[in-house]
Coordinates of C-alpha atoms (C1' of nucleotides) in Angstrom, one line a residue:
Chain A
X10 CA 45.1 -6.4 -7.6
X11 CA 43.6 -8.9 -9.6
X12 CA 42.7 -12.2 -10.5
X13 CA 39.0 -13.3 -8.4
X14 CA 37.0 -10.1 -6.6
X15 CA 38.7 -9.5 -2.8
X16 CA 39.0 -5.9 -3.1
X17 CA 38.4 -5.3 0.5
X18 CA 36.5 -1.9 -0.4
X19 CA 34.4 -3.7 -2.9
X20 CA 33.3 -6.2 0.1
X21 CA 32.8 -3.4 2.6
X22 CA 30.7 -1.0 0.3
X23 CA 28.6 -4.2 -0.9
X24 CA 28.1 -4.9 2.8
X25 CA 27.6 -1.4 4.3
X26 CA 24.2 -1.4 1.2
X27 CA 23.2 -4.5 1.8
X28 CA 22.8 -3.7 5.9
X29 CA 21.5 -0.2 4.7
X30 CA 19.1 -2.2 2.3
X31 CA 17.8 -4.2 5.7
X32 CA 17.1 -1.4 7.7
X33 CA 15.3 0.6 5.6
X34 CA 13.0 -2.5 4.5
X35 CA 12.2 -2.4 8.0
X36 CA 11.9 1.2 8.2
X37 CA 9.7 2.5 5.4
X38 CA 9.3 -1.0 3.2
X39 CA 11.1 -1.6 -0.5
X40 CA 8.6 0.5 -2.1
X41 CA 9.2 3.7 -0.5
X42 CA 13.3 2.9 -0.4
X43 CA 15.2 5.8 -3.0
X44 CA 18.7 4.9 -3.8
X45 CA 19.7 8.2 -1.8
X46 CA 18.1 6.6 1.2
X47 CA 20.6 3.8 0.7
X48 CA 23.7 5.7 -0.3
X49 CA 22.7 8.2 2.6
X50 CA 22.5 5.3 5.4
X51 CA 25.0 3.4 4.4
X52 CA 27.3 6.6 4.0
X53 CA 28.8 6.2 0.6
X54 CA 28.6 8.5 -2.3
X55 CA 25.5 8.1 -4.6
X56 CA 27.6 7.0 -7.6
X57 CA 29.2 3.8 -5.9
X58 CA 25.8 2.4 -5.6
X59 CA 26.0 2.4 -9.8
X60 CA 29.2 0.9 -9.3
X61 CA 27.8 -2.4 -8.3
X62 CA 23.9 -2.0 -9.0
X63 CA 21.8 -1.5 -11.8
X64 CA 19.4 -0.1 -9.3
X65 CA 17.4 -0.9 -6.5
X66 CA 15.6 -4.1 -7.6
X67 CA 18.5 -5.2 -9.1
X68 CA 20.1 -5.1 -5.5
X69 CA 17.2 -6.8 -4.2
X70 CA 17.6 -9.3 -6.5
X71 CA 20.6 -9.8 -5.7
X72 CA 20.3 -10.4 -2.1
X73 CA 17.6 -12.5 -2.8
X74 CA 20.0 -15.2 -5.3
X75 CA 22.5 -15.3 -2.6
X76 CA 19.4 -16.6 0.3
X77 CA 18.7 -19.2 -2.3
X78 CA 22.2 -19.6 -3.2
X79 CA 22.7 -20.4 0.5
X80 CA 20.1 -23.2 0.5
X81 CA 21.3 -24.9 -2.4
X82 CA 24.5 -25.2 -0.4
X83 CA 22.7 -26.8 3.0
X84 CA 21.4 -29.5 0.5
X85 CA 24.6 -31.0 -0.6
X86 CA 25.8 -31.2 3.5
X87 CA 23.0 -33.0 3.6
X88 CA 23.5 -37.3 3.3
X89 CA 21.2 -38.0 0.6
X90 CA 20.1 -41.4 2.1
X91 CA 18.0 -40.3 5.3
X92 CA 16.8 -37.0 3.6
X93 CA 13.9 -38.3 2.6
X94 CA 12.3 -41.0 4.0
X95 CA 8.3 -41.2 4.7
X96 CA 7.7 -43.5 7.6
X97 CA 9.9 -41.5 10.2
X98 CA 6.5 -40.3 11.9
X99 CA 7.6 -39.0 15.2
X100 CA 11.2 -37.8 13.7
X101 CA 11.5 -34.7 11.4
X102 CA 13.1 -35.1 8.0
X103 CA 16.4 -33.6 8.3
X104 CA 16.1 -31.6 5.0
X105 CA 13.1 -29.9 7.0
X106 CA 15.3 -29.2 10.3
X107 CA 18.4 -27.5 8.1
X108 CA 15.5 -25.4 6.4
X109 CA 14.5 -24.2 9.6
X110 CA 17.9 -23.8 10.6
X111 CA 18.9 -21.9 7.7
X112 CA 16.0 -19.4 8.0
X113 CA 16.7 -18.7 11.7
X114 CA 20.3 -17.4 10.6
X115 CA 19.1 -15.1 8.2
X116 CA 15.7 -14.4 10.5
X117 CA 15.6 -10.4 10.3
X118 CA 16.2 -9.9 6.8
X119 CA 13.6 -13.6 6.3
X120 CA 10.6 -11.9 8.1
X121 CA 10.8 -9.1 6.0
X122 CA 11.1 -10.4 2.9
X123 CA 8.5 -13.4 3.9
X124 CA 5.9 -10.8 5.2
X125 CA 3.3 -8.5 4.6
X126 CA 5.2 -6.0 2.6
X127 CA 8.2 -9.3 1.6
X128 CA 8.7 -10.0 -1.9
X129 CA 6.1 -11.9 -3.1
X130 CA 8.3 -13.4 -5.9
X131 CA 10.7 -14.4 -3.0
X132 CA 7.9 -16.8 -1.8
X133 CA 7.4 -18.1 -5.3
X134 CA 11.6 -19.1 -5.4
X135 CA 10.8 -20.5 -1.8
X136 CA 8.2 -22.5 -3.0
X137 CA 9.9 -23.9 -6.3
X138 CA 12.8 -24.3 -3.9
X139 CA 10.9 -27.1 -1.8
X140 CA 8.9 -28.6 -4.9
X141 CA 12.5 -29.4 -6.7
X142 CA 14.2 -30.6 -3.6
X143 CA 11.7 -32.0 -1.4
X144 CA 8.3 -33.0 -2.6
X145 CA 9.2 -34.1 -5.5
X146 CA 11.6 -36.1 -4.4
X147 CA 9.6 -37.3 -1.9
X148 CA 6.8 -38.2 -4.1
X149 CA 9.3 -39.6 -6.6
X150 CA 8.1 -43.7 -7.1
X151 CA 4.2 -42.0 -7.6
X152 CA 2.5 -42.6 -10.4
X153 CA -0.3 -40.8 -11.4
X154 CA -3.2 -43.5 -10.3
X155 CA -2.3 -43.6 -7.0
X156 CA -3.3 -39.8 -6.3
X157 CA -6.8 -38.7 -5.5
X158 CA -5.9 -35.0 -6.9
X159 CA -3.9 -33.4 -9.5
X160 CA -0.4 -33.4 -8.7
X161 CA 0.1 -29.9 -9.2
X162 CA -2.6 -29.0 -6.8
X163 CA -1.5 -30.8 -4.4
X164 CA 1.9 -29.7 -4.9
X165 CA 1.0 -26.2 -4.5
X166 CA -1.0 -27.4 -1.2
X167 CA 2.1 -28.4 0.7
X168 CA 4.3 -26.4 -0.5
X169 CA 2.1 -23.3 0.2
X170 CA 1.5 -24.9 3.6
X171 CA 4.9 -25.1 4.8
X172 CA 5.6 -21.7 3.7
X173 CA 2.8 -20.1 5.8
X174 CA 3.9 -21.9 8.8
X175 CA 7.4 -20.7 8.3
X176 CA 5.9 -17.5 8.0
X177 CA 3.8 -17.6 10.9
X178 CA 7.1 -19.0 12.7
X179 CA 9.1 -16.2 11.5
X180 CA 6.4 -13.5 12.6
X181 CA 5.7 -14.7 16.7
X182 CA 9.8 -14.5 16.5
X183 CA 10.7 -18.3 16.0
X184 CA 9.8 -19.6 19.9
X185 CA 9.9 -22.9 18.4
X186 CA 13.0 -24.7 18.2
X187 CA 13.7 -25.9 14.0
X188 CA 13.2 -29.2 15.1
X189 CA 10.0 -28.7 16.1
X190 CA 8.7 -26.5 13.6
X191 CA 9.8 -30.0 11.0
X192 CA 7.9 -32.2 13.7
X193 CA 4.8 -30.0 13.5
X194 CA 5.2 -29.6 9.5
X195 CA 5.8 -33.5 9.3
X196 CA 2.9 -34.1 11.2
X197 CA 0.1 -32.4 9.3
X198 CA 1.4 -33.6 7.0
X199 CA 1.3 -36.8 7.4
X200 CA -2.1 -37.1 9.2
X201 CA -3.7 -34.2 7.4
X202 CA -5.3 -31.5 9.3
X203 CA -8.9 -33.1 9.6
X204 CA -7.0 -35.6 11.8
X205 CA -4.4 -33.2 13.8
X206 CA -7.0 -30.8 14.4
X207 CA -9.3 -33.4 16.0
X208 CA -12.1 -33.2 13.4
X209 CA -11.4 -36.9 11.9
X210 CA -12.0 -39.8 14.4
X211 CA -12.2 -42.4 12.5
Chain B
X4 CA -26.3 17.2 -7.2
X5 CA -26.0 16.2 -3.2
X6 CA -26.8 13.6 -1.1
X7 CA -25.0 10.0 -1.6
X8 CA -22.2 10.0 -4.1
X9 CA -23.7 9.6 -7.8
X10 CA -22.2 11.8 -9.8
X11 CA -21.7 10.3 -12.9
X12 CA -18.3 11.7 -13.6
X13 CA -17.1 10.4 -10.8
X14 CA -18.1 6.7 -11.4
X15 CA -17.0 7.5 -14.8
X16 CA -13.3 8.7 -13.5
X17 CA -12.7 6.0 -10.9
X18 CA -13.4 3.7 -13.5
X19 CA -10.8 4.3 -16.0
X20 CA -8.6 4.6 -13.3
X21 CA -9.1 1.4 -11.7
X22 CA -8.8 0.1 -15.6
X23 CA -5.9 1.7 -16.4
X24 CA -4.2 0.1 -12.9
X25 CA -4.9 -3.4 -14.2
X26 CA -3.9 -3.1 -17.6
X27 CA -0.8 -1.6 -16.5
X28 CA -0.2 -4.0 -13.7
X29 CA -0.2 -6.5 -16.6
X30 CA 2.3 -4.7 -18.1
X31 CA 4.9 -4.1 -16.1
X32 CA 4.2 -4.5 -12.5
X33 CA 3.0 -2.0 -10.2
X34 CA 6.0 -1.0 -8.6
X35 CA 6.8 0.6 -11.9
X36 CA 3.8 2.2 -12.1
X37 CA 3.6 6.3 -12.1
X38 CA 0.9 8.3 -11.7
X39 CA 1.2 10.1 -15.1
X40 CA 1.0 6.1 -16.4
X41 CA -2.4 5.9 -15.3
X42 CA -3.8 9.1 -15.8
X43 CA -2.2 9.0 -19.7
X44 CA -3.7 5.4 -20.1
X45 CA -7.0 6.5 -18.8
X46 CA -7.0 10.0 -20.8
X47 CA -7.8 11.7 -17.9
X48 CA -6.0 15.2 -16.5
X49 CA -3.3 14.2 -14.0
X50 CA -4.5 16.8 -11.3
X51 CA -8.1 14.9 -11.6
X52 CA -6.4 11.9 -10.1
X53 CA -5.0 13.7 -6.9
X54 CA -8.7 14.1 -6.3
X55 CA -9.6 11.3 -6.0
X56 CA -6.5 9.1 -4.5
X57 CA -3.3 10.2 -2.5
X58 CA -1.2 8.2 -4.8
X59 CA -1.1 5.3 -6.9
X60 CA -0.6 2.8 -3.5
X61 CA -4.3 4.5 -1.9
X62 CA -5.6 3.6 -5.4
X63 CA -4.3 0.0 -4.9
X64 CA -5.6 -0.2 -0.8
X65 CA -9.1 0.7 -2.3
X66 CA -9.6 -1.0 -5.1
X67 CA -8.2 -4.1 -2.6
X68 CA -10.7 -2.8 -0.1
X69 CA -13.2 -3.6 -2.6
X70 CA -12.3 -6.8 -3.1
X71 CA -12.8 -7.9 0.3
X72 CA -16.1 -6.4 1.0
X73 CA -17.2 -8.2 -2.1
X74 CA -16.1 -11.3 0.0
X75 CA -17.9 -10.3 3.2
X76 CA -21.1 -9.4 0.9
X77 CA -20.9 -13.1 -0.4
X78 CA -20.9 -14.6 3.6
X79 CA -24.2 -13.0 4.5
X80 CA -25.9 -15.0 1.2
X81 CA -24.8 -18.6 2.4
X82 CA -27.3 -20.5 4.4
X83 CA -25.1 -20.4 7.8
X84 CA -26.2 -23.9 8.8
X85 CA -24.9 -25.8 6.0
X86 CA -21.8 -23.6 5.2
X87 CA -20.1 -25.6 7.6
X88 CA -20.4 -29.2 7.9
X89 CA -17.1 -31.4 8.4
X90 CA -18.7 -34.7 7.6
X91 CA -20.0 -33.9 4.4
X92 CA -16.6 -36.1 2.6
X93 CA -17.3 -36.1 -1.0
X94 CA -19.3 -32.5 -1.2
X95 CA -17.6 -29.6 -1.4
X96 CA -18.3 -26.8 0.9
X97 CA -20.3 -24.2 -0.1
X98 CA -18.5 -21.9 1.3
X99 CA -15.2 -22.4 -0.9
X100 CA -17.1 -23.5 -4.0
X101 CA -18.5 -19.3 -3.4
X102 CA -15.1 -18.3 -2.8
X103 CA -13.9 -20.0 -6.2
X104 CA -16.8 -18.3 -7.7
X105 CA -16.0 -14.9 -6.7
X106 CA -12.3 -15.3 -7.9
X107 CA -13.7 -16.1 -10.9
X108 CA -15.4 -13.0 -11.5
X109 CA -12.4 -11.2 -10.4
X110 CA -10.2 -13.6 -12.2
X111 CA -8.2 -11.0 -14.2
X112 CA -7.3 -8.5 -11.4
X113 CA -7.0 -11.3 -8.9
X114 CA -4.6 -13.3 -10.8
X115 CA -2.2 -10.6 -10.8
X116 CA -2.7 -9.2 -7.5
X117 CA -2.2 -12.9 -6.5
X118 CA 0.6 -13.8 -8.5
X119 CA 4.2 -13.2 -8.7
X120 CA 4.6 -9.5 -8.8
X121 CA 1.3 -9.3 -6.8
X122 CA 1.3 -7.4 -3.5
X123 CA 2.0 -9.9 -0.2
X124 CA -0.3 -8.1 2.0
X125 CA -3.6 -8.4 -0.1
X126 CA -2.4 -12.2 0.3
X127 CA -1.9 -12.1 4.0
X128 CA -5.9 -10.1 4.3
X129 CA -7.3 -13.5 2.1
X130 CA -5.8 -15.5 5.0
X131 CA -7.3 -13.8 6.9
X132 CA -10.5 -13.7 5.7
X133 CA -10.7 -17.4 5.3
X134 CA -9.3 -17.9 9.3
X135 CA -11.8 -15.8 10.9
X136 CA -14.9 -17.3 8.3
X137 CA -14.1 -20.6 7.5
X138 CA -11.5 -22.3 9.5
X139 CA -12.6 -21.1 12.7
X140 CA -15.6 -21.8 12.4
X141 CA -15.1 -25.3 11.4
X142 CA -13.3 -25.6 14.5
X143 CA -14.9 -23.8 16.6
X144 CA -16.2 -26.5 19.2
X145 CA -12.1 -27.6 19.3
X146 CA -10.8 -27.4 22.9
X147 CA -6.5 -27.4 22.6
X148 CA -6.7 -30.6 24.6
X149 CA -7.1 -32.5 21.4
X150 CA -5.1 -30.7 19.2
X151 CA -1.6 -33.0 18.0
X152 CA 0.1 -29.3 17.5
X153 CA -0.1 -25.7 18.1
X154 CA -3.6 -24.2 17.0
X155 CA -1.9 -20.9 15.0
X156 CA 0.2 -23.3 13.2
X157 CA -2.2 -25.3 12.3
X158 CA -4.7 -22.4 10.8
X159 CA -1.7 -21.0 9.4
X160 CA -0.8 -24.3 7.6
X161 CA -4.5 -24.9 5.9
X162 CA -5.2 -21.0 5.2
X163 CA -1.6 -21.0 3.3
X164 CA -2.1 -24.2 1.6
X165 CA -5.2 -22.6 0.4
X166 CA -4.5 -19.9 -1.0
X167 CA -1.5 -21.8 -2.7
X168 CA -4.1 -23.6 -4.6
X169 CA -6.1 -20.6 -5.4
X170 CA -3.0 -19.0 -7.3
X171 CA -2.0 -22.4 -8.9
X172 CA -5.8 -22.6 -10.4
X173 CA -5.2 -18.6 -11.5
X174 CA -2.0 -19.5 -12.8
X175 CA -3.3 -22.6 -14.7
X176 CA -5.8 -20.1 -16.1
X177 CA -8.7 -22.1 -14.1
X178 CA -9.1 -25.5 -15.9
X179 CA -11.5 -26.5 -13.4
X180 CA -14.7 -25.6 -12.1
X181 CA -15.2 -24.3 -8.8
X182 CA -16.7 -27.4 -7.7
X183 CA -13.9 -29.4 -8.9
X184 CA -11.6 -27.0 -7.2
X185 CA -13.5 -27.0 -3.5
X186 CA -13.8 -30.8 -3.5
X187 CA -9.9 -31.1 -4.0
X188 CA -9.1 -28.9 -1.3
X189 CA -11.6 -30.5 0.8
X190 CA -10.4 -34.1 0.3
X191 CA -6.5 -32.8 0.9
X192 CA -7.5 -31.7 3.6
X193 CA -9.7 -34.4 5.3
X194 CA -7.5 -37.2 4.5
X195 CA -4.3 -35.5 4.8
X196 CA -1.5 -34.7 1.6
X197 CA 0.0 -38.0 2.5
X198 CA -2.5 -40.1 1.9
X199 CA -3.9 -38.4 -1.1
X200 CA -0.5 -38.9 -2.5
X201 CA -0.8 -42.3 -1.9
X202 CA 2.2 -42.3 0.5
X203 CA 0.1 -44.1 3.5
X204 CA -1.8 -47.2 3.1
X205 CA -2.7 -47.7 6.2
Chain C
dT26 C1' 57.0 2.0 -3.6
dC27 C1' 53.8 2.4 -7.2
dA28 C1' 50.5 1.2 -10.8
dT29 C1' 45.9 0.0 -10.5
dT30 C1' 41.3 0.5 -9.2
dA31 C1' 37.6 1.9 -6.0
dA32 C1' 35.4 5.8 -4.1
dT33 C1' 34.3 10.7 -4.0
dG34 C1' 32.3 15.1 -5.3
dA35 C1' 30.0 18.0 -8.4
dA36 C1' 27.3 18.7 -12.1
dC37 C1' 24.0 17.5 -16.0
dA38 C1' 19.5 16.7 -18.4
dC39 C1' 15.5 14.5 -17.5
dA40 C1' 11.3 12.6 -15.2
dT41 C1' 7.8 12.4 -11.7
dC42 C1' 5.7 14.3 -7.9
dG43 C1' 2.0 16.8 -5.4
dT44 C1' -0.1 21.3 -5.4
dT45 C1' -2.0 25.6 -7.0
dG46 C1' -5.3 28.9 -9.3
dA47 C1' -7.9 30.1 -13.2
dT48 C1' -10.9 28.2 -16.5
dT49 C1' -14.0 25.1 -19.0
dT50 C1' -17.4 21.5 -19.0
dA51 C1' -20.8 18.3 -17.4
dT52 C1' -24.3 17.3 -14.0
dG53 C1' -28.6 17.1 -11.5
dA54 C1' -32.2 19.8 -9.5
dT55 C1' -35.7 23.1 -10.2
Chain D
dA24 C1' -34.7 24.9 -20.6
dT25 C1' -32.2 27.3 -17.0
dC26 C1' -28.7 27.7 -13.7
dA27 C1' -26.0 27.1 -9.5
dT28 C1' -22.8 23.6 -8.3
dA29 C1' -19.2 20.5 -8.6
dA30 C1' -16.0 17.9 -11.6
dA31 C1' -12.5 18.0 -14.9
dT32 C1' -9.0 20.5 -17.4
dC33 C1' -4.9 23.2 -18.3
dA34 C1' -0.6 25.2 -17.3
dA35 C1' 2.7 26.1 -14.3
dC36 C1' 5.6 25.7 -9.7
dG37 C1' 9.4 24.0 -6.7
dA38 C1' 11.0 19.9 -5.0
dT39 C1' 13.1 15.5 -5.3
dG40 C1' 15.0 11.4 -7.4
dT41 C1' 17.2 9.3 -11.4
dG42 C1' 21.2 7.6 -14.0
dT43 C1' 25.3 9.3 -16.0
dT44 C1' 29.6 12.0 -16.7
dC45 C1' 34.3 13.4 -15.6
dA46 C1' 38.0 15.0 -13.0
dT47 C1' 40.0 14.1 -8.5
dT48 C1' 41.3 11.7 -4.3
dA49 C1' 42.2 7.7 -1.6
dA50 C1' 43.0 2.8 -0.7
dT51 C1' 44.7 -1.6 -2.2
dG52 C1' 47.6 -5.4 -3.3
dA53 C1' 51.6 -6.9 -5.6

DNA sequence: TCATTAATGAACACATCGTTGATTTATGAT
DNA sequence: ATCATAAATCAACGATGTGTTCATTAATGA
């Protein structure tokens, strides 16, 4: 045994807590979760758990680096060239369609994090996520005379945005293909929601 | 003693309660919060706080329930027929530049119930709250034939985006007034994030 | 096969919980 | 000012969870 973790009973134990972890959420909610609760669904002795956990935010946390871990990855698949272009109106920006993508594979343990009783430093890392990557980039030639607000407001506007439609997404169970949840972002985005809505004529 | 709560010992006991719950939510989150915490911090006996909440989450649902009856309380003082008026393009509504104003006078509570370590579902009841007063009735004369994408995504998109910038302007420490803060939302979202940007010259 | 390491089982001292019953104190009404 | 009432206190309880320990068993990879 040795050099670089594959102890197969390391991977299985993490495994069996981090499903335990899932279920309970959805059970009884992170608050109410004791680390017997976990030990006792995922069948493993008490003391393994503080083999591999501080405790149970630490596991949390944990699970939580590796979604974000997992979307720094999608990003460098991605051809930087057509990420981010502005004038594709009626196409979605791909960085948005992988996004989508990458939530729907992870959807159970997504809606619970990103709901009602979710994690609400989770949305924050979600948020910060899409400013570094996306907005910003986006917004990149901009100087500041060009913008009718303060760019931190309106910032926090989109980015806030597009995580309460994923969130709305996520909780009527993702009917929407991720293609046309980027379409819809892109969109409302683009046109505002005066204009989508049907309030602006102009 | 009798008829309509008044007891002054009460009032007086809910009060260093609810004081003790922010000052400790400040320090270390309310996850980490015990009962003994509170009823040490507040000097009180611990027994007296079983009589008045189940346990430290019924003391967070009220003192949240509170909140949002302030909220409702605020509605009924607005003139309803000029609360509402899309076309009015460089004058904040009076309902958000209220809204601002209440947060405000909550500022210290609601910055930390808002924030980070804050609790998700208090967010999710201020969305809410501002669908079924403000959006909704904005577009209320709306028939989905117009509409250039789903309705709940749309709502969900502008009551997100928000409340994004209601925690940015907490998190900022509220630099601006609420007047400032109503007009910026109100221009982002009449002319669209694009455009404020400075990303669509039409 | 075998040294190494993960997992188990049992016990520990400690903390918090929610409740109880007897007692003291403050309150509002008369 | 008096006094019945209700709020708050105090001390104790059994129960449950925590994080750690140590000796033992079992699985792993070389």
């Amino acid at each position: 045994m040795s050099n670089l973790k594959t102890d197969r009973r390391i991977v299985r134990t993490k495994k069996v807590i981090r499903d335990a972890l899932t279920d309970l959420i959805e059970e009884k909610g992170f608050e109410m979760i004791t680390v017997r609760d976990l030990t006792e669904k995922a069948d493993i002795n008490r003391g393994t758990f503080y083999l591999h956990y501080q405790d149970k935010y630490d596991l949390l946390k944990k699970s939580e680096d590796e979604l974000i871990e997992g979307m720094k990855d999608f990003i460098n698949e991605l051809n930087p060239n057509i990420i981010f272009q502005t004038n594709v109106q009626n196409e979605p920006l791909p960085f948005l369609v992988k996004l989508f993508e990458y939530i729907a594979e992870n959807a159970r343990y997504m809606k619970l994090i990103l709901g009602p009783n979710g994690d609400p430093s989770f949305q924050d890392r979600i948020k910060q996520f899409m400013r570094a990557n996306f907005i910003e980039k986006i917004m990149k030639d901009l100087k500041g005379e060009s913008l009718l607000v303060p760019v931190d407001y309106l910032m926090s506007y989109v980015t806030a945005a597009h995580l309460g439609v994923i969130q709305q997404w996520l909780e009527g169970d993702m009917q929407q293909s991720p293609r046309e949840m980027a379409l819809i972002l892109v969109k409302i985005s683009f046109f505002g929601p005066a204009h989508v809505a049907g309030l602006k004529v102009e």
